[in-house]
Coordinates of C-alpha atoms and ligand atoms in Angstrom, one line a residue:
X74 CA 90.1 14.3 54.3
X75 CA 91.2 15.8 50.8
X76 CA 92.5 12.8 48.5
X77 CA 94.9 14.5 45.9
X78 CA 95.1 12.7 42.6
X79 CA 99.4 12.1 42.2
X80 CA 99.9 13.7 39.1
X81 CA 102.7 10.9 38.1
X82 CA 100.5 8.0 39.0
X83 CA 102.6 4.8 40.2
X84 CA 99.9 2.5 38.4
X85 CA 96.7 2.5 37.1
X86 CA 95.5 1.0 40.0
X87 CA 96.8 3.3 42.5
X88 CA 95.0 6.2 40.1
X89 CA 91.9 4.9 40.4
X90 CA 91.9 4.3 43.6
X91 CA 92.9 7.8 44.6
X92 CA 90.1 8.6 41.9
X93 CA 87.6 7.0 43.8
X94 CA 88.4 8.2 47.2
X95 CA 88.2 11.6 45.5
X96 CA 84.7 10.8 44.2
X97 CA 83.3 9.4 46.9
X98 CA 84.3 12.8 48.9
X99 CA 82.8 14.3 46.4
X100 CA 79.8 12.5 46.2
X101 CA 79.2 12.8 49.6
X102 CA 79.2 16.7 49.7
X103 CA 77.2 16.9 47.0
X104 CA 74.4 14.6 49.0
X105 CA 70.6 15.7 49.7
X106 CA 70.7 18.1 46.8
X107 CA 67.8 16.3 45.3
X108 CA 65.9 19.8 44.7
X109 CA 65.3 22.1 42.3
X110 CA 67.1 25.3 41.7
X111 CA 70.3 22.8 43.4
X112 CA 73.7 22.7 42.3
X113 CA 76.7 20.2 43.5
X114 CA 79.2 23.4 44.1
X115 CA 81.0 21.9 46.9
X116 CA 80.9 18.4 45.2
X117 CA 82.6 20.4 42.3
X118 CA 85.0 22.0 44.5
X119 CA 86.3 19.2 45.3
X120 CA 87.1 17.4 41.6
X121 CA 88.7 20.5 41.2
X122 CA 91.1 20.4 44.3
X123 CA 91.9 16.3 43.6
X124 CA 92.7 17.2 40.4
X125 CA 89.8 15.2 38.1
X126 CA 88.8 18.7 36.6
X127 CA 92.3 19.0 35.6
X128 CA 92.9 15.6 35.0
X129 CA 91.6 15.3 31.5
X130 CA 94.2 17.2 30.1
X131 CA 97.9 16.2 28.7
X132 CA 100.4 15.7 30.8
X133 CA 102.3 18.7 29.1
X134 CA 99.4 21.2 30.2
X135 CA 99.1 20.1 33.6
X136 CA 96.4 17.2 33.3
X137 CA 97.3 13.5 33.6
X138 CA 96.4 12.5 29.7
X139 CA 92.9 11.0 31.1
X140 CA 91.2 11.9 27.8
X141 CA 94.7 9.9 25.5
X142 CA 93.5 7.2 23.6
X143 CA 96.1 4.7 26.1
X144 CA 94.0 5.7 28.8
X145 CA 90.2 4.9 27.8
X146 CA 89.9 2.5 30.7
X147 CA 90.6 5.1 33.0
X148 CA 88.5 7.4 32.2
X149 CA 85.7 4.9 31.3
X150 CA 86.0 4.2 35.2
X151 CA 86.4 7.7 36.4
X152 CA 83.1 8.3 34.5
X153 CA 81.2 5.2 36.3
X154 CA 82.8 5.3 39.7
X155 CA 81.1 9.7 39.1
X156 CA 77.7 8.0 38.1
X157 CA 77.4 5.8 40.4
X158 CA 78.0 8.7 43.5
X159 CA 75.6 10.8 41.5
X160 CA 74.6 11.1 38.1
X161 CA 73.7 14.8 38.8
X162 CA 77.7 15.3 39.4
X163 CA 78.7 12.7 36.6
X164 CA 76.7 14.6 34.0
X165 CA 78.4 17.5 34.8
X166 CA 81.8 16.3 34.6
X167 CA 81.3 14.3 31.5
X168 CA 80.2 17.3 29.7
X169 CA 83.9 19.0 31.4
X170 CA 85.6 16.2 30.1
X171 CA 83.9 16.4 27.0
X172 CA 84.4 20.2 26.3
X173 CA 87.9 19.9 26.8
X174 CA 88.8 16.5 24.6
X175 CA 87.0 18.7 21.9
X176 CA 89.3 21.9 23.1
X177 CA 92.6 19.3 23.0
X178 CA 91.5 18.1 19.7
X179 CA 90.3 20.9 17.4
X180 CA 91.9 24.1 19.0
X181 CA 94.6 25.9 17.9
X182 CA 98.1 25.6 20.0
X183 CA 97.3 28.9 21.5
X184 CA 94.0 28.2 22.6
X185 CA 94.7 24.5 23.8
X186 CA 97.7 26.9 26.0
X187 CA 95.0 29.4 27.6
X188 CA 92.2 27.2 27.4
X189 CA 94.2 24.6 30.1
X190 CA 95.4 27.4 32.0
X191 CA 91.7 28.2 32.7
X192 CA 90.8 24.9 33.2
X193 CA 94.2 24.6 35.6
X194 CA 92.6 27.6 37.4
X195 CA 89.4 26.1 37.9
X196 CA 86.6 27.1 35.3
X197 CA 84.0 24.5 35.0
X198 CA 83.5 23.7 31.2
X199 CA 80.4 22.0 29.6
X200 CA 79.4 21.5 25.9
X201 CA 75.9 22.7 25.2
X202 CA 74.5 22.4 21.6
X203 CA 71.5 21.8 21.9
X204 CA 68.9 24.7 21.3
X205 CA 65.8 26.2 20.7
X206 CA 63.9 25.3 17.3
X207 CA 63.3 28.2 16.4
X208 CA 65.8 30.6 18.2
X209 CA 69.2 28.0 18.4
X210 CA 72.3 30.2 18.7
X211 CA 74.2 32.1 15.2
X212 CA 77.2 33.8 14.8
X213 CA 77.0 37.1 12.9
X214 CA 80.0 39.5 11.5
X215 CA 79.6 42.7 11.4
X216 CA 82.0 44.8 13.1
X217 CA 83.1 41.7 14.8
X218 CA 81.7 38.5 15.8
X219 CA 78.4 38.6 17.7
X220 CA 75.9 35.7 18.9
X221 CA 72.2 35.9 18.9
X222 CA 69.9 33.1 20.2
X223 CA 70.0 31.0 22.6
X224 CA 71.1 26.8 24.0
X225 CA 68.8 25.0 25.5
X226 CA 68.9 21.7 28.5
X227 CA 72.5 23.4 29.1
X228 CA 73.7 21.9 31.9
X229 CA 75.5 24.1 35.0
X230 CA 74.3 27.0 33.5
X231 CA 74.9 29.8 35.3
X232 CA 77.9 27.9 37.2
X233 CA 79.7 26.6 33.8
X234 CA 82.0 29.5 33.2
X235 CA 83.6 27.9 30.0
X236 CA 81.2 26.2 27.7
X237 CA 81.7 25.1 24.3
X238 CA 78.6 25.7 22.2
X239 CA 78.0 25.6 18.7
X240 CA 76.4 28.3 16.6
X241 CA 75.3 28.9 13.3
X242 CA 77.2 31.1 11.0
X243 CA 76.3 33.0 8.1
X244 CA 76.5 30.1 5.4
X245 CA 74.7 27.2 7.6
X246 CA 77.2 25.8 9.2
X247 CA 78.1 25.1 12.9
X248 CA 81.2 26.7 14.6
X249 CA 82.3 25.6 18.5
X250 CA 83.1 28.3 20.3
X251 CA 84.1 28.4 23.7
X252 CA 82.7 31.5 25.6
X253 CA 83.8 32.8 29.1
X254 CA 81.0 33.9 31.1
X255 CA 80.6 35.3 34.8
X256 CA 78.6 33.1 37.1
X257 CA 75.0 33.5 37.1
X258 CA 74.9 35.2 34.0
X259 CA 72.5 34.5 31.1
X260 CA 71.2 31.9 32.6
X261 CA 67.6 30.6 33.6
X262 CA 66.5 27.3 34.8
X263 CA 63.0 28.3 35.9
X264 CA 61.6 25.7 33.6
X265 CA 64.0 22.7 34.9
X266 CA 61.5 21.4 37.1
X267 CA 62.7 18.0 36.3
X268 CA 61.2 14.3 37.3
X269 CA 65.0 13.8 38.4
X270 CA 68.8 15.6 37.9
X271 CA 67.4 18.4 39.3
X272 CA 70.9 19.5 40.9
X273 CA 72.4 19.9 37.1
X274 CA 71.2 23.2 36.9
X275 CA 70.1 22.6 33.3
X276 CA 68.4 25.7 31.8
X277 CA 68.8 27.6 28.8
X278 CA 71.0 30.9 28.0
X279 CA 70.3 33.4 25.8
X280 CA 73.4 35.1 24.2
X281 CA 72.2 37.7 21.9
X282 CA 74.2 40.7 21.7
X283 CA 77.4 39.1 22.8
X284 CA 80.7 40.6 21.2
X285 CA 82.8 37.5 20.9
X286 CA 87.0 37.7 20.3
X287 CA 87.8 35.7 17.6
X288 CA 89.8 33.7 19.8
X289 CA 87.0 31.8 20.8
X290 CA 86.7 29.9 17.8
X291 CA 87.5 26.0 18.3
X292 CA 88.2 24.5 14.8
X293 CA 86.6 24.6 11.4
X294 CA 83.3 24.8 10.8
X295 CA 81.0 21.9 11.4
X296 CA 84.4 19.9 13.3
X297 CA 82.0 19.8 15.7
X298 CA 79.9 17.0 14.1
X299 CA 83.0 15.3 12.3
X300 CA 82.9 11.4 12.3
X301 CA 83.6 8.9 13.9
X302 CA 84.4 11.5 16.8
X303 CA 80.9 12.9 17.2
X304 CA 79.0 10.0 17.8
X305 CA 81.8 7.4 19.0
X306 CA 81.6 10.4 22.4
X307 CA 78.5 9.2 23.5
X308 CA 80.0 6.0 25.0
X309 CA 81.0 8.3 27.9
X310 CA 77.5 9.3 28.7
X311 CA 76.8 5.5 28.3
X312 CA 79.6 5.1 30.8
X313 CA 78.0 7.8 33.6
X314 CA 74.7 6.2 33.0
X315 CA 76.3 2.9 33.5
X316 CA 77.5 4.1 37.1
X317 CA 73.7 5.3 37.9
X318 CA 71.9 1.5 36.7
X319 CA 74.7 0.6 39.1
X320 CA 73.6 2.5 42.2
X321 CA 69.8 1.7 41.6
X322 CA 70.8 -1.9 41.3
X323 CA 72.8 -2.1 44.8
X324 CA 69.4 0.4 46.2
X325 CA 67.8 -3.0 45.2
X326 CA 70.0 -5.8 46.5
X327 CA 70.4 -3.9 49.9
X328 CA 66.4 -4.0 50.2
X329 CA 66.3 -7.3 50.2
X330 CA 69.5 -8.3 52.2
X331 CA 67.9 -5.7 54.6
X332 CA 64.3 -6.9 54.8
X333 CA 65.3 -10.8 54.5
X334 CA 63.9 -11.2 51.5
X335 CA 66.4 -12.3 49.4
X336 CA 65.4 -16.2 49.6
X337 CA 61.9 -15.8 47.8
X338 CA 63.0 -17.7 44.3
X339 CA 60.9 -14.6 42.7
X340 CA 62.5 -12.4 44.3
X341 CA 66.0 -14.4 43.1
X342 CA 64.9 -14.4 39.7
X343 CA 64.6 -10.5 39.1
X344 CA 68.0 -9.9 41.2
X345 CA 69.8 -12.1 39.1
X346 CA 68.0 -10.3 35.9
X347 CA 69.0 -6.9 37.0
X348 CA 72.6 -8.9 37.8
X349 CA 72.5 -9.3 34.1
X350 CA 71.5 -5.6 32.7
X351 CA 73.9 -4.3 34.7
X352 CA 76.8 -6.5 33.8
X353 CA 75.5 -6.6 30.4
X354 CA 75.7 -2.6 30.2
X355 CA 79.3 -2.5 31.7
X356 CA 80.4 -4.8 28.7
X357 CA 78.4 -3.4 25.9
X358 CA 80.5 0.4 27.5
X359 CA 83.8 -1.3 28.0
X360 CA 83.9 -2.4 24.1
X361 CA 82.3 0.7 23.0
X362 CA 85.1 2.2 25.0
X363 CA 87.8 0.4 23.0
X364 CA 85.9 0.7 19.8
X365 CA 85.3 4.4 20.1
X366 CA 89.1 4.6 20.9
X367 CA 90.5 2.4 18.1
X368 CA 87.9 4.1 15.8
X369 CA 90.5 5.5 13.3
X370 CA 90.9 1.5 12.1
X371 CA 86.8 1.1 11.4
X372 CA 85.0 4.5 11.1
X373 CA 81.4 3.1 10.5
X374 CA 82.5 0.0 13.0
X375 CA 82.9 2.1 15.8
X376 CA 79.6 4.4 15.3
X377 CA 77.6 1.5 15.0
X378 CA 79.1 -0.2 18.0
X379 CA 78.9 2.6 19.8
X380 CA 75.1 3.0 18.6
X381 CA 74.3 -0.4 19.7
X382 CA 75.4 0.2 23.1
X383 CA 73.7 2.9 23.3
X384 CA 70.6 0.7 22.8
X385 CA 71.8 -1.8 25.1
X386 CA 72.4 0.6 27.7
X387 CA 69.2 2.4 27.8
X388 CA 67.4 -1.4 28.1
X389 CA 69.3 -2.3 31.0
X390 CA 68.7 0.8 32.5
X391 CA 65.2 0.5 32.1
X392 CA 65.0 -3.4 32.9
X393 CA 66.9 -2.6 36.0
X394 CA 64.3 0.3 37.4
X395 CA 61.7 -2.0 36.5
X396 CA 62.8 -5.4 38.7
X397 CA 63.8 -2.8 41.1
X398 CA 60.6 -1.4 41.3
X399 CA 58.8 -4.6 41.1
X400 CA 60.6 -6.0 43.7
X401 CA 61.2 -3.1 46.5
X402 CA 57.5 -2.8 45.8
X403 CA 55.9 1.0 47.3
X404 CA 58.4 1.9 49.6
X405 CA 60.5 2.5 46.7
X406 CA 58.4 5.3 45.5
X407 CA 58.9 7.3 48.8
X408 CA 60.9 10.0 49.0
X409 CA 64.0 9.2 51.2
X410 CA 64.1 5.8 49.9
X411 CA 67.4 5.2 48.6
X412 CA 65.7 3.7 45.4
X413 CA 63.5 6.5 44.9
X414 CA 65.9 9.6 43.9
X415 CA 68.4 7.2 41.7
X416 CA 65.4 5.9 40.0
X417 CA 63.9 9.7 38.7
X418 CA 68.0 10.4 38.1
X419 CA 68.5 7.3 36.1
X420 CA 65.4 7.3 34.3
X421 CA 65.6 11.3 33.2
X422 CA 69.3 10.8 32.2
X423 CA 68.4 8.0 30.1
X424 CA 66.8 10.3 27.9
X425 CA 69.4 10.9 25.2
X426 CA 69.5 12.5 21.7
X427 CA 67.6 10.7 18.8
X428 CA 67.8 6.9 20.2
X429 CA 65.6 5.8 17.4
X430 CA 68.1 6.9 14.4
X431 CA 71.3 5.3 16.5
X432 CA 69.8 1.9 16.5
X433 CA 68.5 2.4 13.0
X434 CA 72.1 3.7 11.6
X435 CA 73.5 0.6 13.9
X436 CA 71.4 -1.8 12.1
X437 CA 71.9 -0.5 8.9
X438 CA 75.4 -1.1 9.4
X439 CA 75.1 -4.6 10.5
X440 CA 72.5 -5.3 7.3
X441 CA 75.4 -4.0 4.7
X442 CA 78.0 -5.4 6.0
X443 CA 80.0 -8.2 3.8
X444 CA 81.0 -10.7 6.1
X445 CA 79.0 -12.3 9.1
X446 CA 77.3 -10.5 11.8
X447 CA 79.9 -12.3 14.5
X448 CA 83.3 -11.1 12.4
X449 CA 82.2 -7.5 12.5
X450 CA 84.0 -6.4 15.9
X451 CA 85.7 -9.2 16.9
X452 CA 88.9 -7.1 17.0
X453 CA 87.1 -5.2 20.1
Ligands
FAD40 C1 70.0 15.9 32.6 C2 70.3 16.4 31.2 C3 71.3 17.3 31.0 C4 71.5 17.7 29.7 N1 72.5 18.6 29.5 C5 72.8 19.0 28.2 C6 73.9 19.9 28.0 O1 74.7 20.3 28.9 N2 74.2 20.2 26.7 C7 73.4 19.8 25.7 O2 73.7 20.1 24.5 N3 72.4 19.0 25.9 C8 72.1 18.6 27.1 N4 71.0 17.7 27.3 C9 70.1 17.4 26.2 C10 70.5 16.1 25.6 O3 71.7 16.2 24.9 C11 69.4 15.8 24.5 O4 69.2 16.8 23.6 C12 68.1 15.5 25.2 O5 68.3 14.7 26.3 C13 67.3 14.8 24.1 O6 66.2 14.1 24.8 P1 64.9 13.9 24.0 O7 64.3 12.6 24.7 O8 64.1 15.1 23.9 O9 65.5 13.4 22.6 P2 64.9 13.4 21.1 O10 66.1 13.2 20.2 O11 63.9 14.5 20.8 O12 64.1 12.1 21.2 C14 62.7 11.9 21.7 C15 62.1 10.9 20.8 O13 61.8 11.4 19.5 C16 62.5 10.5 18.5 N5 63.0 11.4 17.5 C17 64.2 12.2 17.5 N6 64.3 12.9 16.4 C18 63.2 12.6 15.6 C19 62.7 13.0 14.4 N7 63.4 13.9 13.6 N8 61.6 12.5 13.9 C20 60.9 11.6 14.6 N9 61.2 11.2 15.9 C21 62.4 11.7 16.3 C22 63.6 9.8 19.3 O14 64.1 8.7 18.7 C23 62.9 9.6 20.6 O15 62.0 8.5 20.5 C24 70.8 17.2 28.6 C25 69.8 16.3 28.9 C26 69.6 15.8 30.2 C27 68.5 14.7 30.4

């Protein structure tokens, strides 16, 4: 059965529980695509016909205002309930809901206009920066504007058929653009034979000798990596990731409801730890949530909360497969077992940019601040 997001929404409550009808549906097409060379089409197909692929955008173009600052909790939950179905389908759709907050925020009135009507009509967006070293992606003039070089670990590539990417121009900076390409074009994931998310698709695209229209352009140059939006985004990743250390956690607690197990005081112990990551994640999101929302008050604040979470979120991942493991024991690592896929998933999408420098920059923060370390986000 096809649940429909209501565009007029009586409450937030009845949103998100049509939102998770619609992702379970979803999740559920999208099953047993743990293979390479797989891609969630039908799984997509359906966030587009409920609406979530629309849903990000204002009301006034169609969307139900999910990415509005008012609405943070929403979409923070949108984004687990999608990561805990699959975190092959929820890093897909963050990186839609991320190309078109960027769209909404940077581009120009007429592009915000077309740019929703595409993503009314269905195109998949993504954002995909990152790139080759050497060989990342430029923007040249000459007798108009032309890319050479390619992205890298883009995700749905060769099903994204909107991505924002950013590319070099003449004078060193970085310009987003979003592109419109056919299916299947440019594309080649040949090398994403990947411990897990294999069914993202994530491969890398080479553009050179593309004729761009100016049109494409999103912003100024270097908007892209303006702060505090640019680093304040990644508590939505945090919140997808925070869905999949959910699902390997309940792969756990059903192993031992289902083998009787659950008495061994051991066996107590490391549930109620991984009780605590996961919990402990879903807090350190929901403030980095309201911090990265609010973070027009506290610039520096919000990074560095949101960089601490990030932290905190890749720990209780980890500590979370690792009681898991530990106490499914080997019939965890078999293929079929329900721990097994979510645990290659979690563990691969884990892996995020730079880790080292966001909890250094967090820290930093924390050692310069005036006051004490308890005052610094107790507005949160
Ligand atoms: C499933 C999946 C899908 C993805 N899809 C996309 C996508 O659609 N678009 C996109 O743009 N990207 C995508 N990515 C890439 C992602 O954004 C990151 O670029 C990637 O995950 C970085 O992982 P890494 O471990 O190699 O990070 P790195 O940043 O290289 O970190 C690896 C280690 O090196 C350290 N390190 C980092 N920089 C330095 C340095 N200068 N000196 C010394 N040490 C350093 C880090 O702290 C860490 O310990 C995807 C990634 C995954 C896993």
């Amino acid at each position: 059965m096809l649940a429909t997001l209501d565009p007029t929404p009586a409450s937030p409550s009845s949103f998100l529980a049509e939102a998770e009808a619609a992702v379970a549906h979803a999740t559920s097409l999208g099953a047993n695509l743990d293979r390479h060379d797989a891609f969630p089409t039908e799984a997509i197909g359906h966030l587009r016909e409920s609406g979530l692929l629309k849903a990000p955008l204002p009301v006034a173009l169609g969307g139900i205002g999910l990415c509005e600052r008012d609405q943070v909790a929403a979409l923070r939950e949108v984004l687990f309930l999608v990561g805990r179905g699959s975190l092959a389908l929820g890093r897909l759709y963050e990186g839609h809901v991320n190309a078109l907050a960027l769209m909404i925020r940077y581009g120009s009135a007429t592009t915000r206009e077309r740019l929703a009507g595409e993503a009314r009509d269905g195109h998949l967006f993504g954002v995909w920066n990152t790139e080759p070293d050497p060989g990342g992606l430029s923007l040249t003039h000459d007798d108009g504007l032309r890319l050479e070089g390619a992205k890298s670990y883009a995700s749905g590539a060769g099903h994204v058929t909107r991505p924002l990417v950013t590319a070099r121009t003449e004078d060193g900076r970085r310009l987003m653009l979003v592109v419109p390409l056919e299916p299947g074009t440019r594309a080649d994931t040949t090398a994403w034979r990947a411990h897990g998310m294999r069914a993202t698709a994530t491969g890398t695209l080479a553009f050179s000798g593309m004729r761009i229209d100016a049109d494409a352009v999103i912003g100024a140059p270097d908007d892209y990596f303006r702060q505090p939006i640019f680093s304040c985004g990644a508590w939505r990743f945090l919140a997808v990731q925070c869905g999949g250390i959910a699902a390997v956690f309940e792969a756990h607690r059903a192993h031992l409801l289902k083998t009787g197990r659950g008495g061994d005081p051991h066996q107590r112990a490391r549930l109620g730890a991984a009780a605590t990551a996961v919990e402990t994640a879903r807090l350190f999101v929901a403030r980095a949530a309201t911090a990265a929302a609010g973070a027009e008050a506290d610039p520096e604040g919000a990074v560095a909360y949101v960089n601490l979470a990030r932290g905190a979120v890749e720990r209780a991942g980890l500590d979370v497969i690792e009681l898991a493991q530990r106490s499914v024991g080997l019939s965890g690592f078999l293929e079929g077992h329900p721990l097994e896929r979510r645990v290659r998933d979690l563990a691969t999408y884990l892996r995020q940019p730079a880790p080292d420098y966001a909890l250094a920059q967090a820290a930093g923060h924390i050692l310069d601040a005036p006051g004490p370390f308890h005052a610094l986000w107790q507005n949160l």
